Amino acid sequence: MSDPVDATTTAAWGRLKELRSSYEPDLRAAFAQDPERAERYSRKVGDLHVDLSKNLVDDEILAALVELAEQTGVPQRRDQMFAGDRINVTENRSVLHVALRMPRSESLVVDGTDVVKDVHEVLDKIYAFSDKVRSGEWVGVTGKRIETVVNIGIGGSDLGPVMVYEALKPYVQPGLTCRFVSNIDPTDVYEATADLDPETTLFIVASKTFTTLETLTNARLARTWLLDGLRSSGAVAEGDDAAREAVSKHFVAVSTALDKVAAFGIDPENAFGFWDWVGGRYSVDSAIGTSVCVAVGKENFAAFLEGFHTIDVHFRDTAPARNVPMLMGLLNVWYDGFFDSQSHAVLPYAQYLHRFAAYLQQLTMESNGKSVRWDGSPVTTDTGEVFWGEPGTNGQHAFYQLIHQGTRVIPADFIAVATPARPLRDGEHDVHELFLANFFAQTRALAFGKTAEEVRAEGTDEAIVPARVFSGNRPTSSIMAPALTPSVVGQLIALYEHITFTQGVVWGIDSFDQWGVELGKQLALQVTPAVGGDEEALAKQDPSTQSLIRYYRAHRSS
Ligand code: F6P
């Protein structure tokens, strides 16, 4: 595996530094001087219309960014990923989420195995299962059809499924509902099951490793809830055989560790596998998406996968200068490295995408929140900006103040669709148009601002003119699509996967490991006995931890 390139030593980085030192962002002037700017800086990829014109760049800067991609080896590493090379160096694994959405007609042989064939074998199994649940052929232990699917998982085994389920709500089969349990806070599983009927509930235990404390604990709690409920109503008898039968009708699993699934008591016949070359945060398009497939059906799930693949092909085959995810990743590098932007807002003007920012937080921050490169050397640039956001217009009434007038540059992606799933009118107004007017207005206000002269011209009292000035030159990218279809949702996810990839390679980091989550997990195991009253374990903790645990013990009532 090639060594990472220190981006800051490349000629392109030097050129960018030079360009930045003389660049004074002025989007008003940039648009005035170049009436074609919007068109020249807009790209079509799949169904996505991506307008990059309101970013703080000019042709020279873009050219230098493209050179940076080339000089840091982004195209080569991309090709290595698509070839199945072990680019997840610290885990010695291939990175092949792109294979999860390759059409059946393609093949990709890695270590002697055609992974595309394996993918479609599992997909066929998921599709058959999904058909059975949706048609009512799959029934619970008392013969009733399934009405609620509860996905139990955390991280990538939760955030993807819940985000996509919410995004595709209009495609969900009437009479079927999904719920999602992730947190080990016992209130989570309690609230998710409190009003459910065990006879019509199916649990999907989703865990790549099948060792995750939260998921296994919640799965056991769910099993107890199921059996208690079925027994107390007399629906099933006491005893192990009846329990086994009930669990087999109400529990399925998704994992790479099918032996552990069996040990948990779930019939491996009712388990859907995937592979260690799928990272958790890249797995919603694997069997981890089974809950989504059941909810929206196999045709829609297949369209969702096709959406990913459309962007994959573009990312794989397009030269850097026209490669949309690559350009967007490079813009992020530009803002992080040259404007000290520490965060990035993602603002969907689509309520159905209300979990998109949360999903992207894992994708981007677990991938690129690293301080060392893939050869272990320290990074020489900032990495891993904070991704955050809420759907418009809620965000407008909450935190947009900071984006418009705060002291930091916060690049923002605005996402909207032309046709809403639920068109409604308020008198003479098409409400979606009111909504989109906000989308257009916000990106315009951020780019072009409002000068002191313009504020004064409105008759504003001189004393408050400064407070009412908008500097403008706040960078945004606008992403629009015809509608929030399954394919478009897949396209959006793949777009951000490849943006994340590009940034990771420029920074020289392994975007596919997540060692940073391990220490806290280990310490939680070590601390647990102390929390439970073990004085010896308590004495081993640091003074602050001891005092917090003592507070807990003193105040816990039951
Ligand atoms: O703790 C982080 C993590 O490993 C994520 O990367 C992953 O998505 C999540 O935990 C859940 O892991 P699993 O699917 O193995 O239960």
XYZ file of C-alpha atoms and ligand atoms in Angstrom:
574
model
C 0.000 0.000 0.000
C 1.397 3.378 -0.965
C 2.398 5.811 1.760
C 0.175 8.799 2.368
C 1.353 12.042 0.861
C 1.712 14.978 3.212
C -0.657 17.378 1.459
C 1.130 20.410 2.831
C 4.353 19.454 1.019
C 2.749 19.340 -2.420
C 3.142 22.043 -5.013
C -0.644 22.345 -5.139
C -0.827 23.154 -1.421
C 1.829 25.817 -1.901
C -0.159 27.239 -4.785
C -3.350 27.243 -2.710
C -1.548 29.102 0.072
C -0.415 31.692 -2.395
C -3.880 32.023 -3.904
C -5.480 32.293 -0.489
C -3.152 35.081 0.587
C -4.395 37.312 -2.207
C -7.989 36.076 -2.361
C -10.585 38.395 -0.966
C -13.930 36.668 -1.259
C -16.429 38.796 -3.142
C -19.263 36.758 -4.567
C -21.146 39.864 -5.700
C -18.203 40.815 -7.906
C -17.604 37.239 -9.018
C -21.174 36.926 -10.320
C -21.138 40.430 -11.802
C -17.933 39.730 -13.709
C -19.015 36.321 -14.895
C -22.704 36.044 -15.773
C -22.111 32.383 -16.623
C -20.760 31.549 -13.174
C -23.896 29.762 -11.961
C -23.970 27.626 -15.071
C -20.238 27.012 -15.214
C -20.079 25.925 -11.595
C -23.189 23.720 -11.710
C -22.985 20.014 -12.388
C -25.470 17.268 -13.058
C -24.777 13.902 -11.539
C -27.478 11.252 -11.732
C -30.665 13.060 -10.739
C -28.788 15.625 -8.704
C -28.311 19.198 -9.804
C -25.355 20.526 -7.834
C -24.692 24.260 -7.867
C -21.247 25.074 -6.501
C -21.239 28.677 -7.719
C -21.777 30.233 -4.293
C -18.517 28.817 -2.982
C -15.477 30.957 -2.231
C -13.470 29.870 -5.239
C -12.453 30.988 -8.673
C -11.111 29.017 -11.615
C -7.521 29.179 -10.395
C -8.399 27.948 -6.937
C -10.500 25.129 -8.349
C -7.659 24.122 -10.650
C -5.225 24.075 -7.720
C -7.657 21.987 -5.666
C -7.913 19.505 -8.506
C -4.108 19.373 -8.615
C -4.107 18.739 -4.898
C -6.352 15.705 -5.452
C -3.959 14.438 -8.074
C -0.801 15.126 -6.073
C -2.182 13.422 -2.964
C -3.256 10.372 -4.979
C -7.030 10.606 -4.682
C -7.727 9.029 -8.097
C -5.265 6.185 -7.416
C -6.701 5.379 -4.021
C -10.210 5.537 -5.421
C -9.166 2.991 -8.035
C -7.642 0.832 -5.306
C -10.909 0.946 -3.387
C -12.919 -0.141 -6.426
C -10.399 -2.920 -7.090
C -10.817 -4.332 -3.585
C -7.323 -3.455 -2.362
C -6.923 -3.399 1.402
C -7.028 0.355 1.787
C -8.369 0.058 5.335
C -4.803 -0.344 6.460
C -5.152 -0.439 10.236
C -7.761 -3.197 9.997
C -6.141 -4.824 6.959
C -9.435 -4.883 5.069
C -10.792 -4.088 1.662
C -13.329 -1.285 1.489
C -16.058 -2.489 -0.792
C -19.345 -0.822 0.040
C -19.402 0.063 -3.668
C -19.829 -3.670 -4.384
C -23.066 -3.697 -2.373
C -24.773 -1.786 -5.139
C -23.202 -3.282 -8.229
C -25.729 -4.769 -10.605
C -26.127 -8.542 -10.748
C -24.598 -8.556 -14.218
C -21.237 -7.295 -12.933
C -18.568 -9.187 -11.100
C -15.740 -8.185 -8.814
C -13.344 -10.903 -7.802
C -11.449 -10.209 -4.594
C -9.194 -12.872 -3.065
C -10.736 -15.420 -5.425
C -14.345 -14.615 -4.524
C -16.884 -12.858 -6.701
C -18.229 -10.477 -4.094
C -21.027 -9.220 -6.362
C -22.401 -12.745 -6.574
C -22.347 -13.016 -2.784
C -24.061 -9.647 -2.462
C -26.913 -10.691 -4.727
C -27.355 -14.028 -2.970
C -27.967 -12.168 0.285
C -30.139 -9.576 -1.441
C -32.317 -12.350 -2.855
C -32.729 -13.772 0.625
C -33.657 -10.349 2.023
C -36.087 -9.737 -0.828
C -37.799 -13.089 -0.224
C -38.081 -12.359 3.486
C -39.377 -8.865 2.810
C -42.020 -10.232 0.413
C -43.169 -12.693 3.067
C -43.541 -10.072 5.776
C -45.267 -7.593 3.480
C -47.684 -10.150 2.059
C -48.584 -11.559 5.453
C -47.113 -14.966 4.632
C -44.672 -14.520 7.504
C -46.763 -14.592 10.647
C -45.981 -14.386 14.333
C -46.189 -17.374 16.627
C -49.956 -16.975 17.059
C -50.588 -16.696 13.331
C -51.029 -12.923 13.167
C -49.347 -10.895 10.455
C -46.518 -8.544 11.373
C -47.461 -4.894 11.831
C -44.351 -3.456 13.451
C -40.708 -4.117 12.699
C -38.321 -3.011 15.441
C -34.706 -2.632 14.334
C -32.284 -3.014 17.220
C -28.828 -1.686 16.404
C -26.564 1.271 17.041
C -24.201 3.479 15.050
C -24.176 2.348 11.448
C -26.613 -0.415 12.326
C -29.175 2.221 13.305
C -28.434 5.649 11.836
C -28.619 4.513 8.218
C -31.810 2.460 8.529
C -33.640 5.098 10.567
C -32.568 7.934 8.279
C -33.608 6.099 5.119
C -36.863 4.843 6.648
C -37.763 8.423 7.555
C -36.668 9.698 4.130
C -38.827 7.118 2.354
C -41.910 7.329 4.573
C -44.198 7.917 1.588
C -43.055 4.553 0.183
C -43.786 2.550 3.331
C -46.489 -0.107 2.970
C -49.658 0.962 4.807
C -50.176 -1.180 7.885
C -46.438 -1.664 8.418
C -44.369 0.517 10.717
C -40.713 0.442 11.685
C -39.267 1.545 14.973
C -35.645 1.823 15.958
C -34.008 1.059 19.271
C -30.370 2.008 19.707
C -29.497 3.510 23.054
C -28.665 1.355 26.053
C -30.673 3.828 28.113
C -33.477 1.473 29.177
C -36.064 4.127 28.380
C -35.330 3.651 24.681
C -36.443 0.032 24.407
C -39.215 0.675 26.923
C -40.753 3.512 24.911
C -40.319 1.687 21.608
C -42.207 -1.378 22.806
C -44.609 0.017 25.427
C -47.637 0.196 23.144
C -46.801 -2.740 20.865
C -48.502 -6.097 20.625
C -45.882 -8.879 20.857
C -48.014 -11.050 18.564
C -47.583 -8.600 15.661
C -44.026 -7.403 16.343
C -40.875 -8.568 14.597
C -37.402 -7.638 15.846
C -34.402 -7.288 13.575
C -31.201 -7.441 15.588
C -28.670 -5.599 13.442
C -25.036 -5.713 14.448
C -22.027 -6.171 12.232
C -19.981 -7.718 15.031
C -22.836 -9.075 17.151
C -20.799 -8.128 20.208
C -22.014 -4.578 20.733
C -23.106 -4.144 24.333
C -26.008 -1.817 23.589
C -27.480 -3.985 20.867
C -27.132 -7.303 22.645
C -28.564 -5.858 25.858
C -31.520 -4.365 23.998
C -32.024 -7.607 22.082
C -32.190 -9.563 25.354
C -34.613 -7.001 26.797
C -36.747 -7.312 23.676
C -36.724 -11.105 23.918
C -37.830 -10.915 27.549
C -40.550 -8.399 26.629
C -41.746 -10.683 23.847
C -41.857 -13.845 25.913
C -43.373 -12.147 28.968
C -46.050 -10.599 26.781
C -46.883 -13.786 24.924
C -46.908 -15.863 28.093
C -48.980 -13.474 30.162
C -51.721 -13.410 27.537
C -51.562 -17.185 27.293
C -50.493 -16.975 23.649
C -47.558 -19.315 24.257
C -46.818 -21.925 26.873
C -43.981 -21.843 29.384
C -40.821 -23.781 28.567
C -37.806 -23.645 26.303
C -39.388 -25.199 23.216
C -42.234 -22.685 23.147
C -39.738 -19.851 23.721
C -37.543 -21.083 20.889
C -40.527 -21.284 18.571
C -41.654 -17.752 19.503
C -38.172 -16.288 19.062
C -37.844 -17.906 15.645
C -41.042 -16.190 14.474
C -40.319 -12.801 16.017
C -36.545 -12.365 15.732
C -34.269 -12.168 12.741
C -30.691 -10.939 12.676
C -28.253 -9.132 10.431
C -24.562 -9.655 11.032
C -21.176 -10.655 9.685
C -20.882 -13.053 12.659
C -23.518 -15.692 12.003
C -22.038 -18.017 14.652
C -22.749 -15.385 17.304
C -26.278 -14.962 15.961
C -26.875 -18.668 16.524
C -25.383 -18.472 20.016
C -27.862 -15.719 20.830
C -30.705 -18.092 19.929
C -31.700 -16.777 16.526
C -32.003 -19.417 13.825
C -29.213 -18.768 11.256
C -31.895 -19.500 8.634
C -33.394 -16.197 9.726
C -30.150 -14.281 9.528
C -28.812 -12.105 6.759
C -25.073 -11.847 6.382
C -22.608 -9.331 5.147
C -18.834 -9.016 5.129
C -15.986 -7.390 6.993
C -15.264 -5.225 3.963
C -18.429 -3.233 4.717
C -17.821 -0.585 7.359
C -20.666 -0.017 9.829
C -21.265 3.545 8.659
C -21.228 2.376 5.027
C -23.684 -0.446 5.570
C -27.244 0.811 5.101
C -27.150 -0.629 1.592
C -26.168 -4.055 2.932
C -28.400 -6.417 4.908
C -28.320 -3.717 7.607
C -31.034 -2.069 5.496
C -33.382 -5.063 5.898
C -35.900 -3.050 7.955
C -36.038 -0.473 5.163
C -36.497 -3.186 2.545
C -39.388 -4.689 4.477
C -40.976 -1.262 4.847
C -40.658 -0.054 1.247
C -40.440 -3.326 -0.682
C -37.780 -4.907 -2.844
C -38.447 -2.808 -5.959
C -37.893 0.403 -4.059
C -34.889 -1.048 -2.273
C -33.394 -2.052 -5.626
C -33.969 1.495 -6.901
C -32.257 2.814 -3.761
C -29.196 0.661 -4.570
C -29.237 1.786 -8.198
C -29.082 5.368 -6.957
C -25.853 4.639 -5.086
C -24.420 2.878 -8.095
C -25.115 5.851 -10.391
C -22.931 8.049 -8.197
C -20.306 5.307 -7.790
C -19.903 5.075 -11.548
C -19.571 8.845 -11.812
C -17.010 8.931 -8.998
C -15.063 6.017 -10.472
C -15.029 7.152 -14.103
C -14.977 10.942 -14.066
C -11.860 13.061 -14.181
C -11.244 15.059 -10.997
C -12.086 18.409 -12.586
C -15.641 17.253 -13.329
C -16.037 14.774 -10.505
C -18.763 16.152 -8.235
C -18.012 14.267 -4.996
C -14.311 14.912 -5.494
C -14.874 18.630 -6.053
C -17.123 18.859 -3.012
C -14.573 17.028 -0.871
C -11.860 19.378 -2.141
C -13.992 22.406 -1.287
C -14.257 21.069 2.260
C -10.472 20.686 2.384
C -10.164 24.274 1.131
C -12.409 25.636 3.873
C -10.866 23.497 6.612
C -7.287 24.201 5.596
C -7.470 27.795 4.440
C -10.440 29.388 6.209
C -10.166 27.531 9.512
C -13.739 26.311 9.132
C -14.281 23.914 11.911
C -17.753 22.836 11.026
C -19.997 22.147 8.081
C -23.764 22.529 8.074
C -26.065 20.230 6.131
C -29.479 21.786 5.736
C -32.100 19.707 3.965
C -35.197 21.576 2.868
C -37.045 18.267 3.035
C -38.590 17.276 6.329
C -38.310 13.616 5.397
C -34.521 14.084 5.544
C -34.687 15.163 9.165
C -32.197 12.476 10.258
C -29.773 13.116 7.404
C -27.385 15.318 9.387
C -27.294 12.788 12.233
C -26.510 10.068 9.716
C -23.747 12.176 8.149
C -22.223 12.832 11.544
C -21.221 9.203 11.840
C -20.280 8.885 8.179
C -17.998 11.896 8.155
C -16.771 12.242 11.718
C -16.150 8.563 12.477
C -14.381 8.383 9.117
C -12.249 11.500 9.203
C -11.894 12.418 12.881
C -8.283 11.236 13.040
C -4.927 12.737 14.048
C -2.615 10.231 12.415
C -2.292 9.098 8.835
C -2.581 5.558 7.582
C 1.147 5.000 8.090
C 0.915 6.195 11.712
C 2.558 9.566 11.134
C 0.830 12.640 12.562
C -1.349 14.680 10.241
C -0.125 18.124 9.304
C -3.512 19.719 8.652
C -6.787 19.982 10.482
C -9.069 17.033 9.763
C -12.611 16.004 10.485
C -14.769 19.096 10.653
C -17.956 18.879 12.712
C -20.994 18.095 10.592
C -24.308 19.256 11.894
C -27.686 20.501 10.770
C -31.443 20.438 10.955
C -34.041 20.652 8.258
C -34.968 24.087 6.972
C -36.911 26.128 7.975
C -36.534 24.955 11.576
C -32.837 25.748 11.482
C -33.556 29.268 10.235
C -35.373 30.017 13.468
C -32.645 28.507 15.583
C -29.016 28.688 14.495
C -28.874 30.435 11.098
C -27.998 33.648 12.954
C -24.531 32.175 13.539
C -24.129 31.161 9.910
C -25.162 34.611 8.646
C -23.379 36.857 11.112
C -21.044 34.769 13.287
C -17.283 35.167 13.234
C -16.482 31.827 11.628
C -16.968 30.640 8.077
C -19.450 27.761 8.148
C -19.792 26.163 4.729
C -23.308 24.824 4.279
C -24.964 22.359 1.922
C -28.574 23.140 1.092
C -30.629 20.208 -0.212
C -34.100 20.420 -1.757
C -36.435 18.617 -4.138
C -38.660 20.136 -6.801
C -41.718 17.970 -6.206
C -42.815 17.277 -2.659
C -44.264 13.928 -1.642
C -47.180 15.717 0.012
C -48.208 18.742 -2.021
C -50.526 20.933 0.045
C -52.047 24.337 -0.501
C -52.700 27.076 1.995
C -55.370 29.102 0.227
C -53.734 30.448 -2.890
C -50.268 29.334 -1.841
C -48.545 26.134 -2.814
C -46.844 25.448 0.521
C -43.850 23.747 -1.080
C -43.197 26.978 -2.958
C -43.239 28.934 0.285
C -40.775 26.392 1.616
C -38.451 26.536 -1.392
C -38.550 30.320 -1.450
C -36.780 30.092 1.900
C -34.161 27.738 0.464
C -33.423 30.126 -2.412
C -33.526 33.203 -0.198
C -31.146 31.789 2.395
C -28.431 30.787 -0.049
C -28.770 34.201 -1.706
C -28.565 36.077 1.593
C -25.541 34.059 2.668
C -23.718 34.679 -0.590
C -24.520 38.312 -1.236
C -25.353 39.725 2.181
C -26.545 43.277 2.738
C -24.219 46.270 2.827
C -24.320 49.169 5.280
C -25.503 51.408 2.434
C -28.387 49.070 1.715
C -29.291 48.989 5.385
C -29.152 52.793 5.625
C -31.250 53.133 2.501
C -34.051 51.426 4.404
C -34.023 54.311 6.874
C -32.354 52.347 9.645
C -31.164 54.276 12.694
C -27.369 54.713 12.300
C -26.699 53.197 15.717
C -28.011 49.814 14.674
C -26.714 49.746 11.116
C -23.702 47.531 12.013
C -25.960 44.962 13.667
C -28.080 44.773 10.531
C -25.269 44.385 8.027
C -24.754 40.964 6.443
C -21.233 40.416 5.224
C -22.229 37.854 2.598
C -19.509 35.605 1.170
C -20.757 32.764 3.343
C -20.217 29.694 1.174
C -22.988 27.309 0.224
C -23.489 24.419 -2.167
C -27.022 23.781 -3.387
C -28.155 20.274 -4.231
C -31.509 19.805 -5.913
C -33.308 16.741 -7.220
C -36.657 16.202 -8.923
C -38.136 14.344 -5.927
C -37.068 12.385 -2.872
C -37.271 8.979 -4.547
C -35.479 5.860 -3.291
C -32.892 6.370 -6.012
C -32.280 9.990 -5.022
C -31.803 9.002 -1.383
C -29.206 6.428 -2.496
C -27.529 9.060 -4.672
C -27.307 11.535 -1.808
C -25.730 8.972 0.500
C -23.174 7.870 -2.083
C -22.348 11.507 -2.836
C -21.403 12.108 0.791
C -19.561 8.784 1.067
C -17.274 9.844 -1.751
C -16.911 13.407 -0.461
C -15.734 11.860 2.813
C -13.374 9.541 0.937
C -11.801 12.418 -0.982
C -11.128 14.446 2.144
C -9.671 11.429 3.899
C -7.196 10.724 1.099
C -6.065 14.342 0.835
C -5.424 14.304 4.568
C -3.734 10.896 4.276
C -5.949 9.204 6.836
C -7.622 5.816 7.000
C -11.277 6.820 6.722
C -12.429 3.264 7.373
C -11.232 2.446 10.874
C -12.699 3.803 14.121
C -10.208 3.127 16.880
C -11.303 6.297 18.618
C -14.473 4.647 19.878
C -12.654 1.794 21.625
C -11.172 3.320 24.782
C -14.507 4.536 26.113
C -16.038 1.094 25.497
C -13.196 -0.621 27.387
C -13.395 1.779 30.303
C -17.183 1.372 30.540
C -16.616 -2.346 31.129
C -13.996 -1.553 33.748
C -16.198 1.026 35.487
C -19.379 -1.096 35.530
C -18.496 -3.045 38.741
C -17.707 0.218 40.525
C -21.082 1.611 39.549
C -22.685 -1.561 40.865
C -21.087 -1.177 44.322
C -17.711 -2.933 44.092
C -15.494 -0.848 46.419
C -12.267 -2.291 45.102
C -13.202 -1.338 41.553
C -14.252 2.098 42.780
C -10.901 2.669 44.436
C -9.179 2.070 41.094
C -10.951 5.020 39.472
C -9.584 8.551 39.327
C -10.904 11.006 41.936
C -13.388 12.725 39.638
C -14.849 9.429 38.454
C -15.048 8.184 42.047
C -16.918 11.287 43.114
C -19.370 11.027 40.200
C -20.046 7.367 40.982
C -20.570 8.232 44.673
C -23.046 10.911 43.638
C -24.887 8.318 41.562
C -24.979 5.829 44.407
C -26.208 8.424 46.877
C -28.998 9.646 44.619
C -30.232 6.474 42.942
C -33.679 5.809 44.378
C -34.774 2.492 42.957
O -18.656 1.960 18.204
C -18.630 2.306 16.879
C -19.149 1.205 16.005
O -18.192 0.229 15.862
C -19.588 1.755 14.670
O -18.576 1.864 13.771
C -20.641 0.788 14.285
O -21.456 1.317 13.291
C -21.345 0.599 15.605
O -20.312 0.609 16.549
C -22.178 -0.632 15.750
O -21.429 -1.799 15.580
P -22.110 -3.173 15.288
O -22.884 -3.070 14.018
O -20.998 -4.163 15.212
O -23.048 -3.497 16.444
